[in-house]
GROMACS .gro file of C-alpha atoms in nm:
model
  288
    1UNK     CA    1  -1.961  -0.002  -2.606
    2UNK     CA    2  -2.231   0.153  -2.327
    3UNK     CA    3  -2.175   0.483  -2.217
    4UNK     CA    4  -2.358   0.723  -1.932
    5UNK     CA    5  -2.252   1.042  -1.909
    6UNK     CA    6  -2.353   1.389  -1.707
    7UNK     CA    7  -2.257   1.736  -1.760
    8UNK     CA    8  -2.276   2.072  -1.530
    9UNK     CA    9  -2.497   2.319  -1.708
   10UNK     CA   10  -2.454   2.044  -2.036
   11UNK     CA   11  -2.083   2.202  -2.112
   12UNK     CA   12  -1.832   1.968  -2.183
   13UNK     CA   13  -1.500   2.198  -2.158
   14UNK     CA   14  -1.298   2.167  -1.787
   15UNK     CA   15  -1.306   2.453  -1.603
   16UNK     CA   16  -1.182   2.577  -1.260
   17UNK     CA   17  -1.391   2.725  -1.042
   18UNK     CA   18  -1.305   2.826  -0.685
   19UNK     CA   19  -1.619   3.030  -0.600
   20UNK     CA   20  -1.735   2.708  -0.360
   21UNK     CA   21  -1.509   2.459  -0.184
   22UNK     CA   22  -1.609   2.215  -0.388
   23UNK     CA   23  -1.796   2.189  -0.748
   24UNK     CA   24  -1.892   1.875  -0.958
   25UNK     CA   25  -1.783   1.932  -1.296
   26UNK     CA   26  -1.875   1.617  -1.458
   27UNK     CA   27  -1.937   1.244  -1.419
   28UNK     CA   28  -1.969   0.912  -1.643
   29UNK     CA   29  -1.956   0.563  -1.707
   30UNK     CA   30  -1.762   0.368  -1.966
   31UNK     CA   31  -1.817   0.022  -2.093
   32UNK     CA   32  -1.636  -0.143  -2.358
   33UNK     CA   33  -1.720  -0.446  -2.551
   34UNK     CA   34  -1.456  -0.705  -2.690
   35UNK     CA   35  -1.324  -0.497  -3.036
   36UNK     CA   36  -1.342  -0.154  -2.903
   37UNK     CA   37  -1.069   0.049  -2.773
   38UNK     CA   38  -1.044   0.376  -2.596
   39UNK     CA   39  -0.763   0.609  -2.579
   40UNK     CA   40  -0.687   0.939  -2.386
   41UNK     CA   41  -0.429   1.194  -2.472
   42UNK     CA   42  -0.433   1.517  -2.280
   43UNK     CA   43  -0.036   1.630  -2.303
   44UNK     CA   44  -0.121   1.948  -2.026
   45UNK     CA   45  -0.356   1.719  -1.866
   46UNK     CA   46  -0.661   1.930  -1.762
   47UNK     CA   47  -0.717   2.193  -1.497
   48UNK     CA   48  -0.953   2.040  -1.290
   49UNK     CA   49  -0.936   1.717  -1.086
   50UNK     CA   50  -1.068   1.396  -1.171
   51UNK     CA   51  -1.105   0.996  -1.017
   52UNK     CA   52  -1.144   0.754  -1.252
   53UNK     CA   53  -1.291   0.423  -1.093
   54UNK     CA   54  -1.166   0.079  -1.264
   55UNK     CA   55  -1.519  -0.139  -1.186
   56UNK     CA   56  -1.384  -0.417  -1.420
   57UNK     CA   57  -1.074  -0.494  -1.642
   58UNK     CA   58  -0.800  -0.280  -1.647
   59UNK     CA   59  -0.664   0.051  -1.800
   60UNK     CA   60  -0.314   0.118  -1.872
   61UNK     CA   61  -0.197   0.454  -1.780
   62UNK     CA   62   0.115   0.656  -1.814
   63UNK     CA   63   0.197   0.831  -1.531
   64UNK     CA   64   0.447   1.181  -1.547
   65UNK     CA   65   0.612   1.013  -1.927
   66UNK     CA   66   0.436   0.881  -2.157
   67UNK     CA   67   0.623   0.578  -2.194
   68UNK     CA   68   0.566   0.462  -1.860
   69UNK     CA   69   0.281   0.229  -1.841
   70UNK     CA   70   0.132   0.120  -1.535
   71UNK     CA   71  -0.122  -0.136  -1.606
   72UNK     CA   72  -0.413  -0.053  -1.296
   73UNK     CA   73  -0.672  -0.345  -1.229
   74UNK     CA   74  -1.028  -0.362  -1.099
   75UNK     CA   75  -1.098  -0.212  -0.739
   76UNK     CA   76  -0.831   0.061  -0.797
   77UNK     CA   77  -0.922   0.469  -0.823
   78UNK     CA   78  -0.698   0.675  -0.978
   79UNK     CA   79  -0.634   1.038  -0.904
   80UNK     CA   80  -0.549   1.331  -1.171
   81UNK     CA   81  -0.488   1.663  -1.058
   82UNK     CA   82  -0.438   1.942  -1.294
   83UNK     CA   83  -0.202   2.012  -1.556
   84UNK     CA   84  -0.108   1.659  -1.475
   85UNK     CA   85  -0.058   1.429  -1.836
   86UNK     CA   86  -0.318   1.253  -1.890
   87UNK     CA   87  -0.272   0.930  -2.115
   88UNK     CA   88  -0.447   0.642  -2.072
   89UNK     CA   89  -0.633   0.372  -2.294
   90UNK     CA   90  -0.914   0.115  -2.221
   91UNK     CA   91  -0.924  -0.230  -2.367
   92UNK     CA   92  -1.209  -0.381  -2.485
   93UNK     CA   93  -1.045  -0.715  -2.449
   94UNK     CA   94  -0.959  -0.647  -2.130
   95UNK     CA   95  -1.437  -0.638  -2.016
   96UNK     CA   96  -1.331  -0.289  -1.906
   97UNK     CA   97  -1.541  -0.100  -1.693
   98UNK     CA   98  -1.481   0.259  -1.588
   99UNK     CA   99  -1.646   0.485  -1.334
  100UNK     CA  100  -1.536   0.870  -1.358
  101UNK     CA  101  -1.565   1.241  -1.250
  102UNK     CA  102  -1.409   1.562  -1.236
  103UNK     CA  103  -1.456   1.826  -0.997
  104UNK     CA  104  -1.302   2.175  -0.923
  105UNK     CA  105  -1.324   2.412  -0.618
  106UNK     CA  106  -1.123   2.639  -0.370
  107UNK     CA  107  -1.035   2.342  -0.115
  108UNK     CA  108  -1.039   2.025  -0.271
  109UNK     CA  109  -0.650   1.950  -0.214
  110UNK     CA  110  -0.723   1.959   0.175
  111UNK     CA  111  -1.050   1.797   0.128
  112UNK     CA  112  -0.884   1.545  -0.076
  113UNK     CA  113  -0.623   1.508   0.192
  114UNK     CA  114  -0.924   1.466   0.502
  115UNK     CA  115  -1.000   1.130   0.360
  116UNK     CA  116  -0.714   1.026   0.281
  117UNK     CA  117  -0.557   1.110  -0.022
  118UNK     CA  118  -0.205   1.238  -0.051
  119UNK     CA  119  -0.073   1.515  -0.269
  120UNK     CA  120   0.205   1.260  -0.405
  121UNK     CA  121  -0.021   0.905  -0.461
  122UNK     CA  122  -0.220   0.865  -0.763
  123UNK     CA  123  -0.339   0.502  -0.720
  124UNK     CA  124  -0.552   0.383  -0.421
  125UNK     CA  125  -0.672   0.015  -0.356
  126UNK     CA  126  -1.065   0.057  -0.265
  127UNK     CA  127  -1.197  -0.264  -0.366
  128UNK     CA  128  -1.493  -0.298  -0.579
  129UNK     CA  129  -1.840  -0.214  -0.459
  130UNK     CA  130  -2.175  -0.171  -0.601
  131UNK     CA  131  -2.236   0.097  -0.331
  132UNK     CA  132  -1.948   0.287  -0.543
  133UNK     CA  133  -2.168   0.254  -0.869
  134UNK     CA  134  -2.471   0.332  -0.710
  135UNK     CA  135  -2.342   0.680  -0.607
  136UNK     CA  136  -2.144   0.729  -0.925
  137UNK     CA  137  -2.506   0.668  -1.122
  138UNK     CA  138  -2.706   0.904  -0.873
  139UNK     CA  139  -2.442   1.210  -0.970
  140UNK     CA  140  -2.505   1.120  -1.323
  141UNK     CA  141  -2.846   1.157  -1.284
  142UNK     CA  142  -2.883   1.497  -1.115
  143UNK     CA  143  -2.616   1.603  -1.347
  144UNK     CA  144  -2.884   1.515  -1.616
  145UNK     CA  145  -3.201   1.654  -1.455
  146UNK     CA  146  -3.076   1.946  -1.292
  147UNK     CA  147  -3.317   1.935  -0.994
  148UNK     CA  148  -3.392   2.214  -0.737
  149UNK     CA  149  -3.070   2.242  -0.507
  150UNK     CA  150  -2.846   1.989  -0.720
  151UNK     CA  151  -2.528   2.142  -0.718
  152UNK     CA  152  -2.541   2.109  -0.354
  153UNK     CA  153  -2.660   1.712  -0.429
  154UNK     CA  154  -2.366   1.665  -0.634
  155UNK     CA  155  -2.143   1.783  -0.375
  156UNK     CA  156  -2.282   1.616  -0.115
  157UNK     CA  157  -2.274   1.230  -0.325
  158UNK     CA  158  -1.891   1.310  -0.396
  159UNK     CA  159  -1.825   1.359  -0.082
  160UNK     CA  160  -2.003   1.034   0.023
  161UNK     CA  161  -1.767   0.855  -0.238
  162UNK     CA  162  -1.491   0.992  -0.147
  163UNK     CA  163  -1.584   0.859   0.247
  164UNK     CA  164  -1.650   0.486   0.117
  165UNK     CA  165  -1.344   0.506  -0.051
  166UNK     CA  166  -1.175   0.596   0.273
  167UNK     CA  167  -1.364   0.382   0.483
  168UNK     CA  168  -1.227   0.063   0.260
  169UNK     CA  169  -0.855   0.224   0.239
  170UNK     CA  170  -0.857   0.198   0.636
  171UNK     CA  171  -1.009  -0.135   0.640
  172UNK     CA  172  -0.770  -0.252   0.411
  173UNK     CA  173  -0.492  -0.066   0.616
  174UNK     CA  174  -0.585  -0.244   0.945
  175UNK     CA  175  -0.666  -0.600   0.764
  176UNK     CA  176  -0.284  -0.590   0.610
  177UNK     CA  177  -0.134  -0.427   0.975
  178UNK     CA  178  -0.308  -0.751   1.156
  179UNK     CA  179  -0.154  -0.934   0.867
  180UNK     CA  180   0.173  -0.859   0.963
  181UNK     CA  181   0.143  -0.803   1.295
  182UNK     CA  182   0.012  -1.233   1.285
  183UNK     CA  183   0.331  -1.314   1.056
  184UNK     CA  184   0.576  -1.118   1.204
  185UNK     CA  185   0.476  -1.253   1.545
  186UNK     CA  186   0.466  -1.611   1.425
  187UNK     CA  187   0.794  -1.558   1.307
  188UNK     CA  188   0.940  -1.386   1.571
  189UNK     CA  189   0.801  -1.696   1.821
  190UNK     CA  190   0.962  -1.970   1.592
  191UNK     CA  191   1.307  -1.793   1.609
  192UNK     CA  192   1.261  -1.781   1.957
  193UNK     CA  193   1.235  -2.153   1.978
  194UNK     CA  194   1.463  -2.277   1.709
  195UNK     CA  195   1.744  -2.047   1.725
  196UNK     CA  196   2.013  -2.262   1.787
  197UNK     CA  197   1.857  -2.508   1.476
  198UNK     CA  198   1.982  -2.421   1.136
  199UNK     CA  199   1.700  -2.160   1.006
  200UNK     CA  200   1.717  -2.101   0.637
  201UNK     CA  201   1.546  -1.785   0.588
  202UNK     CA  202   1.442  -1.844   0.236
  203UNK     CA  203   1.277  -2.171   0.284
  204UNK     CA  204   1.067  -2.040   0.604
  205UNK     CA  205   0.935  -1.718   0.414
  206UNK     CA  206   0.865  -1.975   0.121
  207UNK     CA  207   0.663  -2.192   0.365
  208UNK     CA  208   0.449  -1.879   0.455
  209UNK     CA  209   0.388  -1.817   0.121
  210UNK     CA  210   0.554  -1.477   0.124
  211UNK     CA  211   0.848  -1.384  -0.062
  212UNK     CA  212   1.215  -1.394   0.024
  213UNK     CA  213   1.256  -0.955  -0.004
  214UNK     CA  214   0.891  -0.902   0.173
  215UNK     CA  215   0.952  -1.154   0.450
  216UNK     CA  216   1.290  -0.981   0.535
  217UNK     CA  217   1.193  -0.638   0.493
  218UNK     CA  218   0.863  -0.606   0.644
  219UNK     CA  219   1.062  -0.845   0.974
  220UNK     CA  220   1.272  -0.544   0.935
  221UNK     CA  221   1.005  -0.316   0.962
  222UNK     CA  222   0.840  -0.464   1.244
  223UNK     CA  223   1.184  -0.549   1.522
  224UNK     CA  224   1.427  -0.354   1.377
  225UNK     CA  225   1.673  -0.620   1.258
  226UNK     CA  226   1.665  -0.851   0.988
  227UNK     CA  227   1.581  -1.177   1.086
  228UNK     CA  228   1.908  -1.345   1.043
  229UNK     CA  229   2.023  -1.061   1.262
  230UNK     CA  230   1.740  -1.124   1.536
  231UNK     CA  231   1.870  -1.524   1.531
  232UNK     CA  232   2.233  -1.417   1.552
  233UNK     CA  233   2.143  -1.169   1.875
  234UNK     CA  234   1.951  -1.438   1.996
  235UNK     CA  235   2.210  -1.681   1.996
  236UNK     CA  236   2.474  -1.439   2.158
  237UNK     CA  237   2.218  -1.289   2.410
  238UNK     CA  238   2.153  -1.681   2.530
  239UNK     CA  239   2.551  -1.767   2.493
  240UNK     CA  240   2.632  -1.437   2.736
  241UNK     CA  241   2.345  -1.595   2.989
  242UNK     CA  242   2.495  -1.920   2.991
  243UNK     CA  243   2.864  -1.794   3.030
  244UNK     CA  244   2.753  -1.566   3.307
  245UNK     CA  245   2.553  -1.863   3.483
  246UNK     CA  246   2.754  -2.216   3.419
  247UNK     CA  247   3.030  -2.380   3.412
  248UNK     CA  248   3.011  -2.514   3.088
  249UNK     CA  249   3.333  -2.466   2.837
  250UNK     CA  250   3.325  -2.218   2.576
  251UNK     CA  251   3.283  -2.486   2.316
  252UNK     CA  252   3.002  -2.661   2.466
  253UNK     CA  253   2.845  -2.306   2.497
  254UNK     CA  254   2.882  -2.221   2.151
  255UNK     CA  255   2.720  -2.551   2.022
  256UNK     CA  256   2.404  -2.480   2.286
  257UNK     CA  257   2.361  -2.163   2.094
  258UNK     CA  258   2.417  -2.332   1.757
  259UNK     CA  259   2.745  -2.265   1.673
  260UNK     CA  260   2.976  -2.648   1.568
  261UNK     CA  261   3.264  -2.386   1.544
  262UNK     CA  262   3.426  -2.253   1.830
  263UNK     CA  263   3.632  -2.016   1.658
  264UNK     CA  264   3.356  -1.880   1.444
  265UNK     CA  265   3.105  -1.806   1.755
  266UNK     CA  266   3.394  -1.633   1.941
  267UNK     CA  267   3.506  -1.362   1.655
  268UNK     CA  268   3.106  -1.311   1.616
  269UNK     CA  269   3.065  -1.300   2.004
  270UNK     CA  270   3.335  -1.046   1.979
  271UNK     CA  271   3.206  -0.819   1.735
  272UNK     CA  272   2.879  -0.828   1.894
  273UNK     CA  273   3.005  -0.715   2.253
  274UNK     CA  274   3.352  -0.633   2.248
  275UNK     CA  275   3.493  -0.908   2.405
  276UNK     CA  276   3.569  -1.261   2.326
  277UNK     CA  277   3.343  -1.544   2.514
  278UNK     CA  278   3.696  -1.616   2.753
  279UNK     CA  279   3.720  -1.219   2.797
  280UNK     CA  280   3.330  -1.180   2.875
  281UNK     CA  281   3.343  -1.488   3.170
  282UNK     CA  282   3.649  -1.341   3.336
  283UNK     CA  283   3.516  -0.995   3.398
  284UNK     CA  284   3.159  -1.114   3.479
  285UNK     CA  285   3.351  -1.277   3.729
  286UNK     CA  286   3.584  -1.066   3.863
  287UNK     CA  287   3.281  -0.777   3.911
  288UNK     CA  288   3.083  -1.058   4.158
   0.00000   0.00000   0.00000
């Protein structure tokens, strides 16, 4: 196992400190090898904050219960804040890699906040990055030398972290928002132009490659409807055009829209707009 570790003023005991906005309290690196394990139990949790930074691996934490595991994988940060449990074990199995620190200060919850960290999230998808070790390494350091002005060092390098690791939560935000945005507009334009085909829902999401629940929620998300509902609007929407502008019969109507049954399209028709396909014609035509 390889360890790195730094200290303010060399103490090892967590302490709050509110004199300053914001204080580095300590910082180090974990590395495990294949037989080693390392376990953390701090029931009252401690009272400053700290991010721990999985580099490689994994570590399994357990969030508010001790029984809950939640198994967190490379490119992940976690956030404790304090008199938050603490329990958490590394795996040397697992080529686990760990990056952390702790910090106090009068106005880290709204600097935590500015770069976009929420009071109620604990795990944040940053990616890995050896820009993220490089800074992690440098606080280490002063920690260790205790340079002219390095309190004010330390403070500045975690807030330079904590900006990377906001700069790569946006990115990530806007790569999955044009993600969707793509998919949801694919599937928006295939509806569009297959409506009145039988559309199985399960078998386009599978095409995609996204799941069945994640297809239909996040089409949910993004128009409002599910999509079985946007296909059924757009078949009605189409069927009140056509009864408003032709002649055809209310049966060849309903199989234009993709209805075989007649009955079926008028008691949906119905429930849709209040009035059955026949009802709909006649006062269209009585208002001309």
């Amino acid at each position: 196992m390889y360890m790195n570790t730094g200290y303010l003023n060399h103490s090892h005991m967590d302490f709050k400190d509110k004199s300053r906005p914001l204080i580095v309290g300590s910082c180090g690196i974990y590395r495990l090898s294949e037989h080693t394990k390392m376990p953390t139990y701090r029931p009252r949790g401690r009272v400053d904050f700290q991010i721990i930074y999985i580099a490689a691996g994994c570590g399994h934490f357990h969030f508010d219960t001790v029984d809950n595991e939640t198994i967190v994988p490379a490119g992940n940060i976690v956030i404790f804040r304090p008199k938050e449990l603490q329990k958490y074990e590394y795996y040397g199995e697992d080529k686990t890699e760990v990056y952390w620190i702790h910090f106090t200060g009068s106005d880290v919850k709204n600097i935590l906040r500015k770069y976009g960290f929420p009071d109620n999230e604990r795990i944040f998808p940053v990616g890995t990055s050896i820009e993220y070790e490089r800074v992690f390494k440098r606080i280490i350091i002063e920690l260790q030398r205790c340079q002219d002005n390095y309190e004010e060092m330390l403070t500045l390098l975690l807030r330079h972290l904590l900006i990377i690791f906001q700069r790569e939560l946006t990115r990530e935000q806007v790569l999955k928002n044009e993600y969707l945005d793509h998919e949801m507009d694919t599937a928006m334009t295939y509806f569009n132009e297959n409506y009145n085909r039988d559309i199985n829902i399960e078998e386009y999401a599978t095409s995609k490659g996204m799941s069945v629940s994640w297809f239909i929620r996040s089409f949910k998300k993004f128009t409002g409807s599910t999509p079985m509902q946007f296909i059924v609007a757009l078949r009605v929407n189409n069927a009140q055009v056509l009864l408003e502008t032709t002649n055809y019969s209310i049966n060849e109507i309903s199989k234009i829209v993709g209805y075989d049954n007649q009955l079926y399209f008028s008691r949906l028709f119905h429930k849709l707009k209040g009035f059955s396909p026949r009802e709909y014609r006649k006062t269209r035509k009585s208002e001309i």
